[in-house]
Coordinates of C-alpha atoms and ligand atoms in Angstrom, one line a residue:
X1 CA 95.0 91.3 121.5
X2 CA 98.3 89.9 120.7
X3 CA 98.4 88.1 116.9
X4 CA 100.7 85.0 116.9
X5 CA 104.1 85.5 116.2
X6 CA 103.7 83.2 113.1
X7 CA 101.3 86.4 111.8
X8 CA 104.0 89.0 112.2
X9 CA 106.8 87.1 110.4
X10 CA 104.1 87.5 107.0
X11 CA 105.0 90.9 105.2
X12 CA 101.8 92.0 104.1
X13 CA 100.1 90.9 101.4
X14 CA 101.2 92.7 98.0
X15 CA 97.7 93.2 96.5
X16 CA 96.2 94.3 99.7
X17 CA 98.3 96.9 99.7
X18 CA 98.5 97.5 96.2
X19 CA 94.4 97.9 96.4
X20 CA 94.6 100.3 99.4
X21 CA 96.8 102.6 97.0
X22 CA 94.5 102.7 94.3
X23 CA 91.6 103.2 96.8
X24 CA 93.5 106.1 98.0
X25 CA 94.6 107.5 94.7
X26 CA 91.1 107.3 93.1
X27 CA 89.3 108.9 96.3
X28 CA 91.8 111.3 95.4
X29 CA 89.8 111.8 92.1
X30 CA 92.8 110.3 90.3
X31 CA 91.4 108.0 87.1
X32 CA 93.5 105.1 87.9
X33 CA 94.4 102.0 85.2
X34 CA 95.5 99.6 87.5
X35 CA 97.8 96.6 85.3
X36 CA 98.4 95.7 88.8
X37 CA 96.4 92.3 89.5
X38 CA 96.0 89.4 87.5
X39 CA 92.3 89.4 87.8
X40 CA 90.2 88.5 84.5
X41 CA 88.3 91.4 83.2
X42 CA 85.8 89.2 81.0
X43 CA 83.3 87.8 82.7
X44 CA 82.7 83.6 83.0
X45 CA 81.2 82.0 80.2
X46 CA 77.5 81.6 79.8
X47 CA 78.2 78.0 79.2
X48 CA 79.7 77.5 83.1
X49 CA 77.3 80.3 84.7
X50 CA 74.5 78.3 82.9
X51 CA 75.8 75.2 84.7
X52 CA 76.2 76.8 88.3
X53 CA 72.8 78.1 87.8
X54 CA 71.2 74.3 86.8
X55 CA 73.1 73.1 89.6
X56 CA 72.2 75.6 92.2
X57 CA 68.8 75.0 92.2
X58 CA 68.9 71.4 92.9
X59 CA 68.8 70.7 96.2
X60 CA 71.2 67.6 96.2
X61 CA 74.0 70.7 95.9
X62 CA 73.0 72.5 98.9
X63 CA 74.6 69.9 101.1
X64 CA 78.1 69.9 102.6
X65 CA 80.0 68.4 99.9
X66 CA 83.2 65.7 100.8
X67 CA 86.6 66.7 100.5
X68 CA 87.3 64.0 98.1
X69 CA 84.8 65.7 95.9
X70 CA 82.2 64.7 93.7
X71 CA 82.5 61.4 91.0
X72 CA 81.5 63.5 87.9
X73 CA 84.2 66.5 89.2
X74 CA 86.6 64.1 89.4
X75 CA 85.6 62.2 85.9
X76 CA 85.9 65.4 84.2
X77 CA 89.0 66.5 86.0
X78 CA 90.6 62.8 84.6
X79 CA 88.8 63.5 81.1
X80 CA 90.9 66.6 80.9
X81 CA 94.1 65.9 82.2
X82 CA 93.6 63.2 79.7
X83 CA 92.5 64.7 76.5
X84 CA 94.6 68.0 76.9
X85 CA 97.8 66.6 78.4
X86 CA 98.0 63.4 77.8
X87 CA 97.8 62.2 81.6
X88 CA 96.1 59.0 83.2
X89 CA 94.9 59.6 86.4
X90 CA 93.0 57.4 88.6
X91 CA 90.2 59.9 89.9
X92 CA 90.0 57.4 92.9
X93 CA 93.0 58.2 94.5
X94 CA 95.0 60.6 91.9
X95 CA 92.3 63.8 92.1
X96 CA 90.5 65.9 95.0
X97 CA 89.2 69.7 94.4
X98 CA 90.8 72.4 96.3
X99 CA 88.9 75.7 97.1
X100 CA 91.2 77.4 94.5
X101 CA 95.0 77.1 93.9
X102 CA 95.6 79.5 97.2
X103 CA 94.2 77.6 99.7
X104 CA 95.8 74.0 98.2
X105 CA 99.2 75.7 98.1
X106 CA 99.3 77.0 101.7
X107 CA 97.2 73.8 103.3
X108 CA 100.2 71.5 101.7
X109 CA 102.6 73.2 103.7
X110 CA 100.3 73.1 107.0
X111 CA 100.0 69.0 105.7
X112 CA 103.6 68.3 104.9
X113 CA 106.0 71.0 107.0
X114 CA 106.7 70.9 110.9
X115 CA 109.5 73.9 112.4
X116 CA 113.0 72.8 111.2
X117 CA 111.7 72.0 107.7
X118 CA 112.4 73.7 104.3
X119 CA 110.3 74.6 101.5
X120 CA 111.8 75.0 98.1
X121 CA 110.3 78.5 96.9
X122 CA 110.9 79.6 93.4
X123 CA 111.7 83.2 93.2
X124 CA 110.3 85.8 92.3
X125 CA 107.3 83.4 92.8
X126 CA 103.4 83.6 93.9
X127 CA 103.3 85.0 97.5
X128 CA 102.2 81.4 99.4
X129 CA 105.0 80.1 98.2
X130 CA 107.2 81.7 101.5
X131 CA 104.0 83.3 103.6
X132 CA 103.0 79.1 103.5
X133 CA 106.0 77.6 105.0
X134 CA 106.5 80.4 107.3
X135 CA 102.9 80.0 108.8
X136 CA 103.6 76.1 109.1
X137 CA 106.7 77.0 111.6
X138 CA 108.9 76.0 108.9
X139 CA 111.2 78.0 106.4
X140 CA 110.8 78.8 102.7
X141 CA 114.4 78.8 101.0
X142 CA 114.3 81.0 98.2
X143 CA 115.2 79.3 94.5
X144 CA 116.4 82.4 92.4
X145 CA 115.0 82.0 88.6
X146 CA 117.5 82.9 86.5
X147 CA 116.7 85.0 83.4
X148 CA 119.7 83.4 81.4
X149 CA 118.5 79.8 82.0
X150 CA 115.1 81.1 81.1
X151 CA 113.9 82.3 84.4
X152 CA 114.3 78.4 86.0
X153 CA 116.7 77.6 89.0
X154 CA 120.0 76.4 89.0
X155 CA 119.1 73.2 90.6
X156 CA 122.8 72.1 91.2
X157 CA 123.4 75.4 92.9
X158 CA 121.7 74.0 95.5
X159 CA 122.6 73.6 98.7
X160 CA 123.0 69.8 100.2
X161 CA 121.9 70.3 103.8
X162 CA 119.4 72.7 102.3
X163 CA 118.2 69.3 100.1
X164 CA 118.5 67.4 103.0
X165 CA 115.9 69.4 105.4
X166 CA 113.8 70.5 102.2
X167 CA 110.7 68.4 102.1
X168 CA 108.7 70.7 99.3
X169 CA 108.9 72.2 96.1
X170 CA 107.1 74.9 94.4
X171 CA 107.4 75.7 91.1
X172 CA 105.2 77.2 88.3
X173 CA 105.1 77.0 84.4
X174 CA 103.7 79.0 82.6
X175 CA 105.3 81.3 85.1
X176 CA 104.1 84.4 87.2
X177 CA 105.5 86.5 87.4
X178 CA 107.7 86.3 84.1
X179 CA 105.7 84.9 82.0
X180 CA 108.8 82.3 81.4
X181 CA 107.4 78.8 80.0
X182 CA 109.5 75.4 81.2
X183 CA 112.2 74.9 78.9
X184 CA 112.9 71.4 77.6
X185 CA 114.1 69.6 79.8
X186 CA 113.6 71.1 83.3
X187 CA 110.8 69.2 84.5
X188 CA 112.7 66.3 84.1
X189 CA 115.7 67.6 86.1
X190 CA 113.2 68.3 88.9
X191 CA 112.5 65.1 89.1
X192 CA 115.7 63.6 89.0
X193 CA 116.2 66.1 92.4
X194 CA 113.4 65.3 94.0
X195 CA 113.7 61.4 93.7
X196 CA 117.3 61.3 94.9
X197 CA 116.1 63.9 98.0
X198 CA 112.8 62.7 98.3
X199 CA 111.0 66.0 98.0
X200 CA 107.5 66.6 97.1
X201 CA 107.2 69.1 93.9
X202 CA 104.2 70.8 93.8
X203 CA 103.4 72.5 90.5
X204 CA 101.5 75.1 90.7
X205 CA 99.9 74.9 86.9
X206 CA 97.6 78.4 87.1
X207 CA 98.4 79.1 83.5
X208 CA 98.7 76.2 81.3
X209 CA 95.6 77.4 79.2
X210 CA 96.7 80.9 78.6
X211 CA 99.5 80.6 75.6
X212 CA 100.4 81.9 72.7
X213 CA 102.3 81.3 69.2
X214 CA 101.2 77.9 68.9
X215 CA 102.4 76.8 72.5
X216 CA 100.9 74.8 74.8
X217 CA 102.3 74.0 78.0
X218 CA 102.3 70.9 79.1
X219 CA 101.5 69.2 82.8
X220 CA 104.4 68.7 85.3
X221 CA 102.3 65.2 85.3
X222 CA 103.2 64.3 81.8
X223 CA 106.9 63.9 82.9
X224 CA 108.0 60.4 83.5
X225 CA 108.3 59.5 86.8
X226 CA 107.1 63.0 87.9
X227 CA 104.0 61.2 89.6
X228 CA 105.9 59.3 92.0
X229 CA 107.4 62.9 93.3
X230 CA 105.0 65.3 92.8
X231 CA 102.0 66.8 92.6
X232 CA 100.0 69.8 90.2
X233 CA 97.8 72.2 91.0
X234 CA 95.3 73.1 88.6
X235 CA 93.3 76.1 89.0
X236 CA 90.3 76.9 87.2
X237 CA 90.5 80.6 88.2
X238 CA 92.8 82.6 85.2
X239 CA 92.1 80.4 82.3
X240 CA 88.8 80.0 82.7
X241 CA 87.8 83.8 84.5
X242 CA 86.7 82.0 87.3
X243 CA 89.1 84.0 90.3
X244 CA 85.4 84.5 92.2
X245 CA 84.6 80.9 92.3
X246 CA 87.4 79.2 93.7
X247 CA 87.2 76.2 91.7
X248 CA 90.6 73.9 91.8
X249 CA 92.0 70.5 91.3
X250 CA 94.8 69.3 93.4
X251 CA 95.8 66.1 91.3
X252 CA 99.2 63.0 90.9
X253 CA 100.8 61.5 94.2
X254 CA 98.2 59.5 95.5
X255 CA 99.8 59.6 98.9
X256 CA 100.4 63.4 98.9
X257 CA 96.6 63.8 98.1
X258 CA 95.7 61.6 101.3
X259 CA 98.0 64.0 103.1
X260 CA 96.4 66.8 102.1
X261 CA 92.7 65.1 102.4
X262 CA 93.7 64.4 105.7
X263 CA 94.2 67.6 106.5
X264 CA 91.3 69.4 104.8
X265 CA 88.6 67.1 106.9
X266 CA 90.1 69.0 110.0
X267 CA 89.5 72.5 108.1
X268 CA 87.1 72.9 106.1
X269 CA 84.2 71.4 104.1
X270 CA 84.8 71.1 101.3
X271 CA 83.9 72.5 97.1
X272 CA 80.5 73.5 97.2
X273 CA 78.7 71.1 94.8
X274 CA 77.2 73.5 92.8
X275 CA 80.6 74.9 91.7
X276 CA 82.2 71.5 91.3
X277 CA 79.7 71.4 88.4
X278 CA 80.2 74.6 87.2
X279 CA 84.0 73.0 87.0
X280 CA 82.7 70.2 85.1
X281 CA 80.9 72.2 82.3
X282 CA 84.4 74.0 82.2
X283 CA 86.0 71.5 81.7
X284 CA 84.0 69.6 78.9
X285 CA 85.8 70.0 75.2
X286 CA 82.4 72.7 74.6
X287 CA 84.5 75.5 76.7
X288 CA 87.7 75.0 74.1
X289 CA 86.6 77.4 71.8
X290 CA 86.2 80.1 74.8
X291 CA 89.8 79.6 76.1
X292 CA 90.5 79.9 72.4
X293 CA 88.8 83.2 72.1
X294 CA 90.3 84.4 75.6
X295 CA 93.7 83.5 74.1
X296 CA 93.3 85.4 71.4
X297 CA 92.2 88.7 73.6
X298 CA 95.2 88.0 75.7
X299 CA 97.4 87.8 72.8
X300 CA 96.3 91.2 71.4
X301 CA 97.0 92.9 74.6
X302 CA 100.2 91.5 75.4
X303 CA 101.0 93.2 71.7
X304 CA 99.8 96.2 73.0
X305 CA 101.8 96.1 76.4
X306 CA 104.6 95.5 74.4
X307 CA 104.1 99.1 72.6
X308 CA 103.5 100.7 76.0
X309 CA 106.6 99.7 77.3
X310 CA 108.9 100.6 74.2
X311 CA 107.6 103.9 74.3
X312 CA 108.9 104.0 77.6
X313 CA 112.1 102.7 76.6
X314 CA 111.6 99.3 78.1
X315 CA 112.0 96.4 75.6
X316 CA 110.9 93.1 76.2
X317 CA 110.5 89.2 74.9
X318 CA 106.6 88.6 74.2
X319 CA 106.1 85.9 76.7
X320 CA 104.5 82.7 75.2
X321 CA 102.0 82.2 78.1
X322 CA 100.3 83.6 80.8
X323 CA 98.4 87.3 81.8
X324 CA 101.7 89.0 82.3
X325 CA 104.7 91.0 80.7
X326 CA 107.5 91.2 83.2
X327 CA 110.1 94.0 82.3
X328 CA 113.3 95.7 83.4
X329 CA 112.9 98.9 85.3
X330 CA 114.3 101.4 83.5
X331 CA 117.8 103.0 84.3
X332 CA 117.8 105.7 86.3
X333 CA 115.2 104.4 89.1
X334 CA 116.7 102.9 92.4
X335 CA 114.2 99.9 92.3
X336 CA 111.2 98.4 91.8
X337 CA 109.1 100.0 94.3
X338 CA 110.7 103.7 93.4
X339 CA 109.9 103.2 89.8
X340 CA 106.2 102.1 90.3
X341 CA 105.4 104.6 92.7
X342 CA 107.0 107.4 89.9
X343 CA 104.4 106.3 87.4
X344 CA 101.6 106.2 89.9
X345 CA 102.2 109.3 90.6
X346 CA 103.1 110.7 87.3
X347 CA 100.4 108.4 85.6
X348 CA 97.9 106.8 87.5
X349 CA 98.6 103.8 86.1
X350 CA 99.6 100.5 88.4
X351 CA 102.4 98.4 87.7
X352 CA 103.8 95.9 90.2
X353 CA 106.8 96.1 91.7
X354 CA 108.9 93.1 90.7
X355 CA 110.6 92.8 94.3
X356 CA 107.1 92.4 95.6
X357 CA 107.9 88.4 94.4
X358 CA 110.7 87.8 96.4
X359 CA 114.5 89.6 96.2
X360 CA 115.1 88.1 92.8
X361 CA 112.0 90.3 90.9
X362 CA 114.0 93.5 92.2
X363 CA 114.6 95.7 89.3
X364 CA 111.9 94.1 87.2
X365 CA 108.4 95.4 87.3
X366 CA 105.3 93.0 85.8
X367 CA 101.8 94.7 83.9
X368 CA 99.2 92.5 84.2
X369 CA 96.6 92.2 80.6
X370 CA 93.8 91.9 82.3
X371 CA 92.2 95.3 81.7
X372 CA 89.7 95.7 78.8
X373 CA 91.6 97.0 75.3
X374 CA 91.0 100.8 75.3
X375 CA 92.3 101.4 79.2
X376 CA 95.2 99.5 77.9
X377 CA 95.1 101.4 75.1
X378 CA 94.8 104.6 77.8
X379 CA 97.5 103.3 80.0
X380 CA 100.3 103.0 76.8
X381 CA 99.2 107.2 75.6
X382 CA 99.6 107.9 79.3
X383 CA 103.1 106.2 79.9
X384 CA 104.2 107.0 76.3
X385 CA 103.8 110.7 77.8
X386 CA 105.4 110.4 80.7
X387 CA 108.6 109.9 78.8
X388 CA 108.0 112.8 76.7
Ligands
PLP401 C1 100.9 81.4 90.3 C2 99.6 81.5 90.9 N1 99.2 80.5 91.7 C3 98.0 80.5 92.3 C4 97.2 81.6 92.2 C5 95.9 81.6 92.9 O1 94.9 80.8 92.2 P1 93.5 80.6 92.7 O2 92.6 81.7 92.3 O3 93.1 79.2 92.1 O4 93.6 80.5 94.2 C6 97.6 82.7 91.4 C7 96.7 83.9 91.3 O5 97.2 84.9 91.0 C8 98.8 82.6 90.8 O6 99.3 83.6 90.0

């Protein structure tokens, strides 16, 4: 059996290997903490497992749904965008449900890229960014986030032939890995670029409902002219603990979406229906007060991650959104990878190596908050110790 070459140009996955580690470690007999992936630890809210569970026992829902998805996803997906953003979006042509952020990501680049192409991938940034274009045939060209400009690209820096042959962008605020929220401003910039280079922006918008001190982020969409250019991705999965269900919206460009739609009908079949309602119970103004609540949990932790790290020496700016600190390794380590292998070992608890985003996360390592108050609490006595 010979894998395509596409295949072997993809370094392999971070968290795969990441979860082989801990496998490893715990069969070991090692208690592991793993900060490692960003994967809720609460579980859905009654309120949208009571809606899957209406809607799975119809059996209108058992059907292969479209891939433009049904009209009451799509009203609730403009209801939102609406009355939490302040967006207008026709759910026509202007909305369609993706199978989770992941798969929307990496099918745009199969939609839009052919070899010769470029893709605009912020960096450090979420892995599809790069493993997309590359398995289009095309090239991801890394956009380094700058921690003085508040961990956004320097879009002048850019390179014009670069511009030229670029035909996507990915960006994502509230940020993973850093946490970093846009700064005012930026989004407008972007689409300045991507007007005068014609580039499709897609915004990757995974954490818009997880932030803190009175922020909220806004959507890519609410930027003036930002609809002619670009698209957002809005996933379900982190702000609602919904990772399992894969339960997106792909939404803007009304031609970008026909791209993609396009595309999908050749695929796959579509959001099952029963989960496109789950979405819409979500989404309904009753699930504020959960997001609130999860906020709040989130907010707690990241207090608590903060402690873990000073103890360790490592000081850090509370990040206003998102399920992540991202932190400088300490001196003394060679990198990224060196350092969290010395704690796994040292600790059993799992960071992630910042490098593991792309060349600019080297020499920063990110925790993620998603484990339940006293292992976080665990994990801080445990790397408070290994200082000692
Ligand atoms: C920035 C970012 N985008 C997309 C995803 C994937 O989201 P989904 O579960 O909707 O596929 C993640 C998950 O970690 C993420 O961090």
């Amino acid at each position: 059996m010979r894998p395509s070459k596409r295949l072997e140009r993809i370094p392999p996955y971070v968290f795969a290997q990441l979860e082989r580690k801990i496998a490893e470690k715990r069969a070991a007999g090692v208690d592991v903490i793993s900060l490692g992936i960003g994967d809720p630890d609460r579980p859905t809210s009654p309120l949208i497992v009571e809606a899957m569970q209406e809607a799975v026992s119809e059996a209108e829902t058992h059907k292969y749904p479209t891939n433009r998805g049904r009209d009451d996803f799509r009203g609730a997906v403009r209801d939102f965008y609406e009355r939490r953003f302040d967006v207008k979006l026709d759910p026509e042509s202007e909305i369609i449900p993706g199978l989770g952020a992941k798969e929307a990501i990496f099918n745009l680049n199969l939609a839009f890229l052919d070899p010769g192409d470029y893709a605009l991938a912020a960096d450090p940034g979420y892995p599809v960014y790069t493993a997309g274009p590359w398995l289009a045939g095309a090239e991801p060209v890394l956009m380094a986030l700058d921690p003085e400009r508040g961990f956004t690209p320097d879009l002048e820096a850019i390179d014009t032939e670069v511009l030229a042959r670029a035909k996507l962008m990915f960006l994502c605020y509230p940020n993973n890995p850093t946490g970093a929220v846009a700064p005012e401003g930026f989004f407008e910039r972007v689409v300045e670029l991507a007007r005068e280079h014609e580039i499709l922006v897609v915004h990757d918008n995974a954490y818009s409902e997880i932030t803190f001190d009175g922020y909220r982020a806004p959507s890519f969409l609410a930027t003036p002219g930002a609809k002619e250019v670009g698209i957002e991705v809005f996933s379900l999965s982190k702000g609602y603990n919904m990772t399992g269900w894969r339960c997106a919206a792909l939404v803007g460009n009304a031609e970008a979406l026909h791209t993609y739609w396009q595309l999908k009908t050749n695929v796959d079949s579509g959001l099952f229906e029963a989960v496109q309602l789950a979405g819409v119970a979500a989404l309904s103004p009753d699930a504020d007060a959960e997001v609130a609540s999860m906020n709040e949990l989130y907010r707690r932790r990241r207090e608590l991650g903060g402690e873990a790290l000073h103890k360790i020496g490592v000081r850090v700016k509370p990040p206003h959104g998102t399920i992540y600190v991202w932190a400088p390794v300490p001196q003394g380590f060679e990198d990224s990878a060196g350092y969290c292998e010395h704690v796994l070992e040292h600790t059993g608890v799992v960071l992630t190596p910042g490098a593991a985003y792309g060349p600019a996360g080297e020499g920063w390592f990110r925790i993620s908050l998603t484990t339940p108050d006293e292992r976080l609490l665990e994990a801080v006595e445990r790397l408070g110790a290994l200082e000692a």
